[in-house]
Amino acid sequence: MHSIAEAEALVASIFSFSARFHAGEKDESLWNYFPAPSYFAKIASKRIEDALGPYDETPPPLWLLQASVLDTFYRLTRSVRSSSWRATGNLVRLGYDLGLHLVDVDGQRRDSQGNIDVEFWSAQEEQRRCWWAIWELDVYASTIRRLPLGMHWSQMYTLLPIHDSDWFENRYRPSCRLPKDAATRWETLLASGNTSPRAWFIAVSSLMHDAQQLAYTPETNQDLTGSQKAQQLAGISNCLSHTTTALPAGLRYLGETLDFRTKAAPSEASLRQHHADIFSIHMVTQLTRFMLTHQHVHAVSQTSPGVHGSPASHSQGEQAAADDAAWTNYMEASEAIVTLVRNSAPDSYKYLNPLVAHAALWFAATAQSTYLGRSRYSKTLAASNYELLARFMEQCVGFWGSAEILRPHLGKSEATVLDNLMHTPEQQRDGSHGAGRAGGGGDAEMETPPMMNSDSAGHGAPGYADLVGMQVGGDGGLDGPQQVGTLSFLPILQERPLMSQLGSFEDLEYLFPYGVDNASGQGTDNPPPAV
């Protein structure tokens, strides 16, 4: 490395991740010996800034970009506000500056005998992985912010990463690019023979982002009619089905228990990674299903507010069938996530991709809080499922430090939703349900938490936007247990409308997870003195 600042930037960024897994991370008495993740993140952010200074006219080295990837990952787990959004964009620019989008533009280097130069290929694999790590962060941030990707499809000449075991053993394996055409992605990946969990996760994630961008196109956009949009969403749905069917056998989730343990062979840590891969791929698959159906479900719910019957009961023929299919797919995706969480180790939240998990869990919890009024959906079971997801989500938020300012509201909102699930709208309006799940009944117990939408009856349900500190639009919360008026998911982020909702906050500093200095990377877990 060229300077101490570069070395400190890389080491501190690594520790901002790994410090979470130390037993003393939650024990303040040990912080002088084992600092919290925010302590290292603050160092990493400052050292990266210092180290980039000398590279005003030339591209920085790869290791400095790798440090920036970890630093930006830390920021995104905390919030997707302006600081982390800008940091993500900077990553994309740095990746382009280093030419990571062109790693494989000229094919594979070969020796004089025509054989693949394995050493050179292996060095390039490290660059490929860095590029696709940036892509994952870009997709996540762009999806949450409802903005275009920083990476452009026309500049994607880098092959998807191969399996860890092959790279670690310096064993060449062919791969492929990620085609712009969604219909050909699964075929191209399958034909390449690449069985890397990361490659298949990227393929599914790309469909999730395509669905989100298409489904949530502003209504003022006249490029697509409603029927054209529906057809394209159906096409993405077909691609998702093909992709999940083509998954390598070991990556398909079939309802088995994922214990995330290595008891049989403690040195075989790859088993934990394998379970994490299965979990993440299944989670992002269900998240894609939510993206494909949520807008349809939301539209149907708005046409039949406050009705206990099936939302499709007021439609006829083909429209009724389409409505019913959308509701069924929406709930099946939620139930698939409930099954996955139920069958996974209690501490599995430590080993998951928190960026995907938070979005998928919140969608699933929101779906469970929607009472469809059909006999096959038990309100008691829905309440139990919701509680399971909410508890798991709270563990994720606690471990990863995500949207820390909203943690106090998570339990409060959960009590409100569970109360809504277990009682009729009439009981909720007049308070006749007594103590209920909220722990006492009456208006005080039904108070809607800050930053949540509610109707005059005091109904409220959390949306994923609440976790990341985003503004939720006028239809952003559950209007009652019968409607999915939830989450006009991923409304356009604007700081000013968010500020307008602060009437219930005692001071503005409570809004920001990083305190006064939002760019420092410092979280709320009070770093120790310098050591």
Coordinates of C-alpha atoms in Angstrom, one line a residue:
M1 CA 0.0 0.0 0.0
H2 CA 1.1 3.6 -0.6
S3 CA 0.3 5.1 2.8
I4 CA -0.7 4.3 6.4
A5 CA -4.1 6.0 5.6
E6 CA -4.9 3.4 3.0
A7 CA -4.0 0.5 5.4
E8 CA -6.1 2.0 8.2
A9 CA -9.0 2.6 5.8
L10 CA -9.1 -1.0 4.7
V11 CA -8.6 -2.5 8.2
A12 CA -11.1 -0.2 9.9
S13 CA -13.7 -0.9 7.2
I14 CA -13.3 -4.6 7.7
F15 CA -13.7 -4.2 11.5
S16 CA -16.8 -2.1 11.1
F17 CA -18.3 -5.3 9.8
S18 CA -16.6 -8.0 11.9
A19 CA -16.9 -6.2 15.2
R20 CA -20.6 -7.1 15.2
F21 CA -19.7 -10.7 15.7
H22 CA -17.6 -10.2 18.8
A23 CA -19.2 -11.4 22.0
G24 CA -18.4 -8.0 23.7
E25 CA -20.1 -5.8 21.1
K26 CA -23.3 -5.3 23.2
D27 CA -21.5 -5.0 26.6
E28 CA -20.5 -1.4 27.2
S29 CA -18.1 -2.3 29.9
L30 CA -15.9 -4.0 27.3
W31 CA -16.0 -1.2 24.7
N32 CA -12.5 0.1 25.8
Y33 CA -11.2 -3.3 24.7
F34 CA -13.6 -4.3 22.0
P35 CA -14.9 -1.1 20.3
A36 CA -18.3 -1.0 18.7
P37 CA -18.8 -1.1 14.8
S38 CA -19.5 2.6 14.7
Y39 CA -16.1 3.4 16.2
F40 CA -14.3 1.6 13.3
A41 CA -16.8 3.0 10.7
K42 CA -15.9 6.5 11.8
I43 CA -12.2 5.8 11.4
A44 CA -12.8 4.1 8.0
S45 CA -14.8 7.0 6.6
K46 CA -12.2 9.6 7.6
R47 CA -9.2 7.5 6.4
I48 CA -10.9 6.8 3.1
E49 CA -11.4 10.5 2.5
D50 CA -7.7 11.1 3.4
A51 CA -6.4 8.3 1.3
L52 CA -8.4 9.4 -1.8
G53 CA -6.8 12.9 -1.7
P54 CA -3.6 12.0 -3.5
Y55 CA -5.6 10.4 -6.4
D56 CA -7.1 13.5 -7.7
E57 CA -5.7 12.9 -11.2
T58 CA -5.4 9.1 -11.3
P59 CA -7.6 6.1 -10.4
P60 CA -7.2 4.9 -6.8
P61 CA -6.0 1.3 -6.1
L62 CA -8.4 -1.6 -5.8
W63 CA -8.0 -2.0 -2.1
L64 CA -9.2 1.5 -1.5
L65 CA -12.3 0.8 -3.5
Q66 CA -12.8 -2.4 -1.5
A67 CA -12.6 -0.3 1.7
S68 CA -15.2 2.1 0.3
V69 CA -17.5 -0.8 -0.5
L70 CA -17.5 -2.0 3.1
D71 CA -17.9 1.6 4.4
T72 CA -20.9 2.2 2.1
F73 CA -22.4 -1.1 3.1
Y74 CA -22.2 0.1 6.7
R75 CA -23.9 3.3 5.8
L76 CA -26.7 1.6 3.9
T77 CA -27.4 -0.7 6.7
R78 CA -28.0 2.4 8.9
S79 CA -30.1 4.4 6.5
V80 CA -30.6 5.2 2.8
R81 CA -30.6 8.9 3.2
S82 CA -28.5 11.4 1.2
S83 CA -25.1 10.6 2.7
S84 CA -25.2 6.9 2.0
W85 CA -26.9 7.5 -1.4
R86 CA -24.1 9.8 -2.4
A87 CA -21.6 7.3 -1.2
T88 CA -23.2 4.6 -3.4
G89 CA -22.9 6.9 -6.4
N90 CA -19.3 7.5 -5.6
L91 CA -18.6 3.8 -5.6
V92 CA -20.1 3.5 -9.1
R93 CA -17.8 6.3 -10.3
L94 CA -14.8 4.8 -8.7
G95 CA -15.6 1.4 -10.2
Y96 CA -15.8 2.9 -13.7
D97 CA -12.6 4.8 -13.0
L98 CA -10.8 1.5 -12.3
G99 CA -12.3 -0.1 -15.4
L100 CA -14.1 -2.8 -13.5
H101 CA -17.0 -2.7 -16.0
L102 CA -14.5 -3.8 -18.7
V103 CA -12.7 -6.6 -16.9
D104 CA -13.8 -9.2 -19.5
V105 CA -14.4 -7.0 -22.6
D106 CA -11.6 -8.7 -24.4
G107 CA -12.2 -12.2 -23.3
Q108 CA -9.8 -14.4 -21.3
R109 CA -6.0 -14.0 -21.6
R110 CA -4.3 -17.2 -22.8
D111 CA -0.7 -18.4 -22.8
S112 CA 1.4 -19.3 -25.9
Q113 CA -0.3 -22.8 -25.9
G114 CA -3.8 -21.3 -26.0
N115 CA -4.6 -22.3 -22.4
I116 CA -6.3 -19.9 -20.0
D117 CA -3.9 -17.8 -17.9
V118 CA -5.3 -19.0 -14.6
E119 CA -3.2 -16.6 -12.4
F120 CA -4.4 -13.6 -14.4
W121 CA -8.0 -14.9 -14.5
S122 CA -7.9 -15.3 -10.7
A123 CA -6.7 -11.8 -10.2
Q124 CA -9.5 -10.5 -12.4
E125 CA -12.0 -12.5 -10.3
E126 CA -11.3 -10.2 -7.4
Q127 CA -12.1 -7.3 -9.6
R128 CA -15.3 -8.9 -10.8
R129 CA -16.5 -9.5 -7.2
C130 CA -15.8 -5.9 -6.3
W131 CA -17.8 -4.7 -9.3
W132 CA -20.8 -6.9 -8.5
A133 CA -20.7 -6.0 -4.8
I134 CA -21.1 -2.4 -6.0
W135 CA -23.9 -3.5 -8.3
E136 CA -25.8 -5.1 -5.3
L137 CA -25.5 -1.9 -3.3
D138 CA -26.5 0.2 -6.2
V139 CA -29.6 -2.0 -6.9
Y140 CA -30.6 -1.8 -3.2
A141 CA -30.2 1.9 -2.8
S142 CA -31.9 2.7 -6.2
T143 CA -34.8 0.4 -5.4
I144 CA -35.4 2.1 -2.0
R145 CA -35.1 5.6 -3.5
R146 CA -37.1 4.7 -6.6
L147 CA -34.3 6.1 -8.8
P148 CA -32.4 4.8 -11.8
L149 CA -29.3 2.6 -11.3
G150 CA -26.0 4.4 -11.3
M151 CA -24.6 1.5 -13.4
H152 CA -25.7 1.3 -17.0
W153 CA -26.6 -1.9 -18.8
S154 CA -24.7 -0.8 -21.9
Q155 CA -21.5 -0.8 -19.8
M156 CA -21.6 -4.3 -18.3
Y157 CA -18.8 -6.3 -19.8
T158 CA -17.7 -8.1 -16.5
L159 CA -18.6 -11.7 -16.0
L160 CA -20.6 -12.9 -13.0
P161 CA -18.6 -14.2 -10.1
I162 CA -17.9 -18.0 -9.9
H163 CA -18.2 -20.3 -6.9
D164 CA -16.0 -19.5 -3.9
S165 CA -14.5 -23.0 -3.8
D166 CA -13.3 -22.7 -7.4
W167 CA -11.7 -19.3 -6.9
F168 CA -10.1 -20.2 -3.6
E169 CA -8.5 -23.2 -5.2
N170 CA -7.4 -21.3 -8.3
R171 CA -9.5 -23.5 -10.5
Y172 CA -10.8 -21.8 -13.7
R173 CA -14.5 -22.0 -14.3
P174 CA -16.4 -20.3 -17.2
S175 CA -19.1 -17.7 -16.4
C176 CA -21.2 -15.2 -18.3
R177 CA -22.3 -11.6 -18.4
L178 CA -25.7 -10.5 -17.1
P179 CA -27.8 -9.8 -20.2
K180 CA -30.0 -6.7 -20.4
D181 CA -32.9 -8.8 -21.6
A182 CA -34.5 -10.3 -18.6
A183 CA -35.9 -13.2 -20.6
T184 CA -32.4 -14.5 -21.5
R185 CA -30.6 -14.1 -18.1
W186 CA -31.5 -17.5 -16.6
E187 CA -30.8 -19.2 -19.9
T188 CA -27.4 -17.6 -20.3
L189 CA -26.4 -18.3 -16.7
L190 CA -27.6 -21.9 -16.9
A191 CA -25.7 -22.5 -20.2
S192 CA -22.5 -21.1 -18.7
G193 CA -22.5 -23.8 -16.0
N194 CA -21.9 -21.3 -13.3
T195 CA -23.3 -22.6 -10.0
S196 CA -22.2 -19.7 -7.8
P197 CA -24.9 -18.7 -5.3
R198 CA -23.8 -15.1 -5.7
A199 CA -24.3 -15.2 -9.5
W200 CA -27.8 -16.7 -9.1
F201 CA -28.6 -14.2 -6.3
I202 CA -27.6 -11.4 -8.7
A203 CA -29.8 -12.8 -11.4
V204 CA -32.9 -12.9 -9.2
S205 CA -32.1 -9.4 -7.7
S206 CA -32.0 -8.0 -11.2
L207 CA -35.6 -9.2 -11.8
M208 CA -36.6 -7.7 -8.5
H209 CA -35.3 -4.3 -9.6
D210 CA -36.8 -4.6 -13.0
A211 CA -40.2 -5.3 -11.5
Q212 CA -39.9 -2.4 -9.1
Q213 CA -38.9 0.0 -11.7
L214 CA -41.8 -1.1 -14.0
A215 CA -44.5 -1.4 -11.4
Y216 CA -43.8 2.0 -9.8
T217 CA -43.4 4.1 -12.9
P218 CA -45.1 7.4 -12.2
E219 CA -48.6 7.6 -13.5
T220 CA -47.7 10.6 -15.5
N221 CA -45.4 8.5 -17.7
Q222 CA -47.3 7.9 -20.9
D223 CA -44.8 5.5 -22.4
L224 CA -46.8 2.5 -21.2
T225 CA -50.5 1.8 -21.1
G226 CA -51.9 -0.2 -18.2
S227 CA -52.2 -3.3 -20.3
Q228 CA -48.7 -2.9 -21.6
K229 CA -47.3 -2.6 -18.1
A230 CA -49.3 -5.7 -17.0
Q231 CA -47.9 -7.7 -19.9
Q232 CA -44.3 -6.7 -19.1
L233 CA -44.8 -7.5 -15.4
A234 CA -46.2 -10.9 -16.5
G235 CA -43.1 -11.4 -18.6
I236 CA -40.9 -10.7 -15.6
S237 CA -43.0 -13.1 -13.5
N238 CA -42.3 -15.8 -16.1
C239 CA -38.6 -15.1 -16.0
L240 CA -38.7 -15.4 -12.2
S241 CA -40.4 -18.8 -12.5
H242 CA -37.8 -20.0 -15.1
T243 CA -34.9 -18.7 -12.9
T244 CA -36.1 -20.4 -9.7
T245 CA -36.7 -23.6 -11.7
A246 CA -33.2 -23.4 -13.2
L247 CA -31.5 -22.8 -9.8
P248 CA -28.8 -25.4 -9.0
A249 CA -30.3 -28.1 -6.8
G250 CA -28.3 -27.1 -3.7
L251 CA -29.7 -23.5 -3.8
R252 CA -33.4 -24.3 -3.8
Y253 CA -35.3 -23.9 -0.6
L254 CA -37.6 -26.9 -0.1
G255 CA -38.8 -26.2 3.5
E256 CA -35.8 -27.8 5.2
T257 CA -34.3 -26.5 8.5
L258 CA -31.4 -24.0 8.0
D259 CA -29.5 -24.2 11.3
F260 CA -26.5 -22.1 10.2
R261 CA -24.3 -24.3 12.2
T262 CA -21.1 -26.2 11.7
K263 CA -21.4 -28.7 14.5
A264 CA -20.6 -31.7 12.3
A265 CA -17.4 -30.1 11.0
P266 CA -16.5 -27.0 12.9
S267 CA -13.8 -26.1 10.4
E268 CA -16.3 -26.3 7.6
A269 CA -17.6 -22.7 7.8
S270 CA -18.9 -22.9 4.2
L271 CA -22.0 -24.7 5.6
R272 CA -23.1 -21.5 7.3
Q273 CA -22.5 -19.6 4.1
H274 CA -24.4 -22.2 2.1
H275 CA -27.5 -21.8 4.4
A276 CA -27.1 -18.0 4.1
D277 CA -27.1 -18.3 0.3
I278 CA -30.2 -20.4 0.3
F279 CA -32.0 -18.0 2.7
S280 CA -31.0 -14.9 0.7
I281 CA -32.0 -16.3 -2.7
H282 CA -35.4 -17.5 -1.4
M283 CA -35.9 -14.1 0.3
V284 CA -35.2 -12.0 -2.7
T285 CA -37.4 -14.3 -4.8
Q286 CA -40.4 -13.6 -2.5
L287 CA -39.5 -9.9 -2.6
T288 CA -39.7 -10.0 -6.4
R289 CA -43.1 -11.6 -6.1
F290 CA -44.2 -8.7 -3.8
M291 CA -43.0 -6.2 -6.4
L292 CA -44.9 -7.9 -9.1
T293 CA -48.2 -8.1 -7.3
H294 CA -48.3 -5.3 -4.7
Q295 CA -49.6 -2.5 -7.0
H296 CA -52.3 -4.8 -8.3
V297 CA -53.3 -5.8 -4.8
H298 CA -53.2 -2.2 -3.6
A299 CA -55.5 -1.1 -6.5
V300 CA -58.0 -3.9 -5.8
S301 CA -58.1 -3.0 -2.1
Q302 CA -58.9 0.6 -2.9
T303 CA -61.9 -0.4 -5.0
S304 CA -63.5 -2.3 -2.1
P305 CA -62.6 -0.5 1.2
G306 CA -63.9 -1.8 4.4
V307 CA -65.4 -4.9 2.9
H308 CA -65.0 -8.2 4.7
G309 CA -65.5 -10.3 1.6
S310 CA -62.9 -11.2 -1.0
P311 CA -61.7 -8.1 -2.9
A312 CA -62.4 -10.0 -6.1
S313 CA -66.0 -10.6 -5.1
H314 CA -67.1 -7.4 -6.7
S315 CA -65.5 -8.2 -10.0
Q316 CA -66.5 -10.6 -12.7
G317 CA -64.9 -13.0 -15.2
E318 CA -61.3 -12.5 -16.2
Q319 CA -60.7 -9.4 -13.9
A320 CA -62.0 -11.4 -10.9
A321 CA -59.6 -14.2 -11.7
A322 CA -56.7 -11.8 -12.1
D323 CA -57.5 -10.1 -8.8
D324 CA -57.7 -13.4 -7.1
A325 CA -54.4 -14.6 -8.5
A326 CA -52.7 -11.3 -7.4
W327 CA -54.0 -11.7 -3.8
T328 CA -53.0 -15.4 -3.7
N329 CA -49.5 -14.7 -5.0
Y330 CA -49.1 -11.8 -2.6
M331 CA -50.1 -13.9 0.4
E332 CA -48.1 -17.0 -0.7
A333 CA -45.0 -14.9 -0.9
S334 CA -45.6 -13.7 2.7
E335 CA -46.3 -17.3 3.9
A336 CA -43.1 -18.5 2.2
I337 CA -41.1 -16.0 4.2
V338 CA -42.9 -17.0 7.4
T339 CA -41.9 -20.6 6.7
L340 CA -38.3 -19.7 6.0
V341 CA -38.0 -17.7 9.2
R342 CA -39.7 -20.4 11.3
N343 CA -37.4 -23.1 10.0
S344 CA -34.2 -21.1 10.4
A345 CA -31.9 -20.8 13.4
P346 CA -33.0 -18.2 16.0
D347 CA -29.8 -16.2 15.4
S348 CA -29.8 -16.5 11.6
Y349 CA -30.3 -12.8 11.3
K350 CA -26.6 -12.4 12.0
Y351 CA -25.6 -14.1 8.8
L352 CA -28.1 -12.7 6.3
N353 CA -27.9 -9.9 3.8
P354 CA -29.6 -7.2 6.0
L355 CA -30.4 -5.0 3.0
V356 CA -32.6 -7.7 1.3
A357 CA -33.9 -9.1 4.6
H358 CA -35.4 -5.8 5.9
A359 CA -37.4 -5.1 2.7
A360 CA -38.7 -8.7 2.3
L361 CA -39.6 -9.1 6.0
W362 CA -41.5 -5.8 6.1
F363 CA -43.5 -6.7 3.0
A364 CA -44.3 -10.1 4.5
A365 CA -45.3 -8.6 7.8
T366 CA -47.5 -6.1 6.1
A367 CA -49.2 -8.8 4.1
Q368 CA -49.9 -10.8 7.3
S369 CA -51.5 -7.7 8.8
T370 CA -54.0 -7.6 5.9
Y371 CA -57.2 -9.4 6.7
L372 CA -58.6 -10.7 3.5
G373 CA -61.8 -12.1 5.1
R374 CA -61.4 -15.5 3.4
S375 CA -61.9 -18.7 5.3
R376 CA -58.4 -20.0 4.5
Y377 CA -56.8 -16.9 6.2
S378 CA -57.2 -17.3 9.9
K379 CA -56.8 -14.0 11.8
T380 CA -55.3 -15.8 14.7
L381 CA -52.7 -17.4 12.5
A382 CA -52.0 -14.1 10.7
A383 CA -51.5 -12.4 14.1
S384 CA -49.1 -15.2 15.1
N385 CA -47.2 -14.9 11.8
Y386 CA -47.0 -11.2 12.1
E387 CA -45.6 -11.4 15.6
L388 CA -43.0 -14.0 14.4
L389 CA -41.8 -11.7 11.6
A390 CA -41.9 -8.6 13.7
R391 CA -39.7 -10.2 16.4
F392 CA -37.2 -11.5 13.8
M393 CA -37.2 -8.1 12.1
E394 CA -36.5 -6.4 15.4
Q395 CA -33.5 -8.7 16.0
C396 CA -32.2 -7.8 12.5
V397 CA -32.6 -4.1 13.2
G398 CA -30.9 -4.5 16.6
F399 CA -27.9 -6.4 15.3
W400 CA -27.3 -4.4 12.1
G401 CA -28.2 -1.0 13.7
S402 CA -30.7 -0.3 10.9
A403 CA -32.8 2.9 11.3
E404 CA -32.0 2.9 15.0
I405 CA -34.3 5.9 15.6
L406 CA -37.4 3.9 14.7
R407 CA -36.7 0.9 16.9
P408 CA -38.8 2.3 19.8
H409 CA -41.8 2.5 17.4
L410 CA -41.5 -1.1 16.1
G411 CA -43.0 -2.7 19.2
K412 CA -45.6 0.0 19.5
S413 CA -46.8 -0.4 16.0
E414 CA -46.7 -4.2 16.3
A415 CA -49.2 -4.0 19.2
T416 CA -51.5 -1.8 17.1
V417 CA -51.5 -4.1 14.1
L418 CA -52.0 -7.2 16.3
D419 CA -54.9 -5.5 17.9
N420 CA -56.4 -4.7 14.5
L421 CA -55.9 -8.2 13.4
M422 CA -57.7 -9.7 16.4
H423 CA -60.7 -7.4 16.5
T424 CA -63.4 -6.1 14.2
P425 CA -63.3 -2.5 12.9
E426 CA -66.4 -1.8 15.0
Q427 CA -64.6 -2.9 18.1
Q428 CA -61.5 -0.9 17.1
R429 CA -63.6 2.3 16.6
D430 CA -65.5 2.2 19.9
G431 CA -62.8 0.6 22.0
S432 CA -65.1 -2.2 23.1
H433 CA -62.4 -4.9 22.7
G434 CA -60.9 -4.3 26.1
A435 CA -57.3 -4.9 26.8
G436 CA -56.6 -6.7 23.6
R437 CA -53.1 -7.4 22.3
A438 CA -52.0 -3.8 22.8
G439 CA -52.1 -4.3 26.6
G440 CA -54.9 -2.1 27.8
G441 CA -57.3 -0.9 25.2
G442 CA -58.7 2.6 24.9
D443 CA -57.4 5.5 22.8
A444 CA -54.0 5.7 24.5
E445 CA -53.2 2.1 23.6
M446 CA -54.3 2.6 20.0
E447 CA -52.2 5.7 19.4
T448 CA -50.5 5.6 16.1
P449 CA -46.7 5.8 16.3
P450 CA -45.0 8.8 14.8
M451 CA -44.2 8.7 11.0
M452 CA -47.1 6.2 10.4
N453 CA -50.2 6.9 8.5
S454 CA -53.5 6.4 10.2
D455 CA -57.2 7.0 9.7
S456 CA -59.6 8.6 12.0
A457 CA -60.1 5.3 13.9
G458 CA -56.5 5.2 14.9
H459 CA -55.6 2.2 12.7
G460 CA -52.0 2.0 11.8
A461 CA -49.6 -0.5 10.3
P462 CA -45.9 -0.2 9.7
G463 CA -44.4 0.0 6.3
Y464 CA -40.9 -0.8 5.3
A465 CA -40.3 2.9 4.7
D466 CA -40.7 3.4 8.5
L467 CA -37.6 1.3 9.0
V468 CA -35.3 3.3 6.7
G469 CA -36.7 6.6 7.8
M470 CA -38.5 7.4 4.5
Q471 CA -41.6 9.4 4.0
V472 CA -44.7 7.3 3.4
G473 CA -47.2 8.7 1.0
G474 CA -50.9 9.3 1.7
D475 CA -51.7 5.6 1.1
G476 CA -48.6 4.4 2.9
G477 CA -50.2 2.7 5.9
L478 CA -52.9 0.2 6.4
D479 CA -56.2 1.9 6.4
G480 CA -57.6 -1.0 8.4
P481 CA -57.2 -4.7 8.6
Q482 CA -59.2 -5.2 5.4
Q483 CA -57.1 -3.1 3.1
V484 CA -53.6 -3.4 1.7
G485 CA -53.4 0.4 1.3
T486 CA -49.9 -0.3 2.7
L487 CA -46.8 1.1 1.3
S488 CA -47.2 2.7 -1.9
F489 CA -43.8 1.0 -1.7
L490 CA -40.8 3.1 -2.1
P491 CA -42.2 6.6 -2.4
I492 CA -39.9 9.2 -3.8
L493 CA -37.5 10.3 -1.0
Q494 CA -37.8 14.0 -0.2
E495 CA -36.4 15.5 3.0
R496 CA -38.9 18.4 3.1
P497 CA -42.1 16.3 3.3
L498 CA -40.4 14.1 5.9
M499 CA -39.7 17.1 8.1
S500 CA -43.4 18.1 7.9
Q501 CA -44.3 15.0 9.8
L502 CA -42.2 15.9 12.8
G503 CA -44.9 17.4 15.0
S504 CA -44.7 14.5 17.5
F505 CA -40.9 14.7 17.9
E506 CA -39.5 16.7 20.7
D507 CA -36.3 17.7 18.9
L508 CA -35.0 17.3 15.4
E509 CA -31.8 15.4 16.4
Y510 CA -33.9 12.4 17.2
L511 CA -34.7 12.0 13.5
F512 CA -31.1 11.3 12.4
P513 CA -29.4 8.0 13.1
Y514 CA -25.9 9.5 12.9
G515 CA -26.5 12.4 15.2
V516 CA -25.4 15.9 14.0
D517 CA -22.6 14.7 11.7
N518 CA -24.5 12.5 9.2
A519 CA -21.4 12.1 7.1
S520 CA -19.2 10.8 9.8
G521 CA -20.5 7.2 9.7
Q522 CA -21.0 7.3 13.5
G523 CA -24.0 5.4 14.6
T524 CA -26.0 5.5 17.8
D525 CA -24.1 2.8 19.7
N526 CA -21.8 5.4 21.4
P527 CA -18.2 4.6 20.4
P528 CA -15.6 4.3 23.1
P529 CA -12.6 6.5 23.7
A530 CA -9.7 6.1 21.2
V531 CA -7.6 3.0 21.9

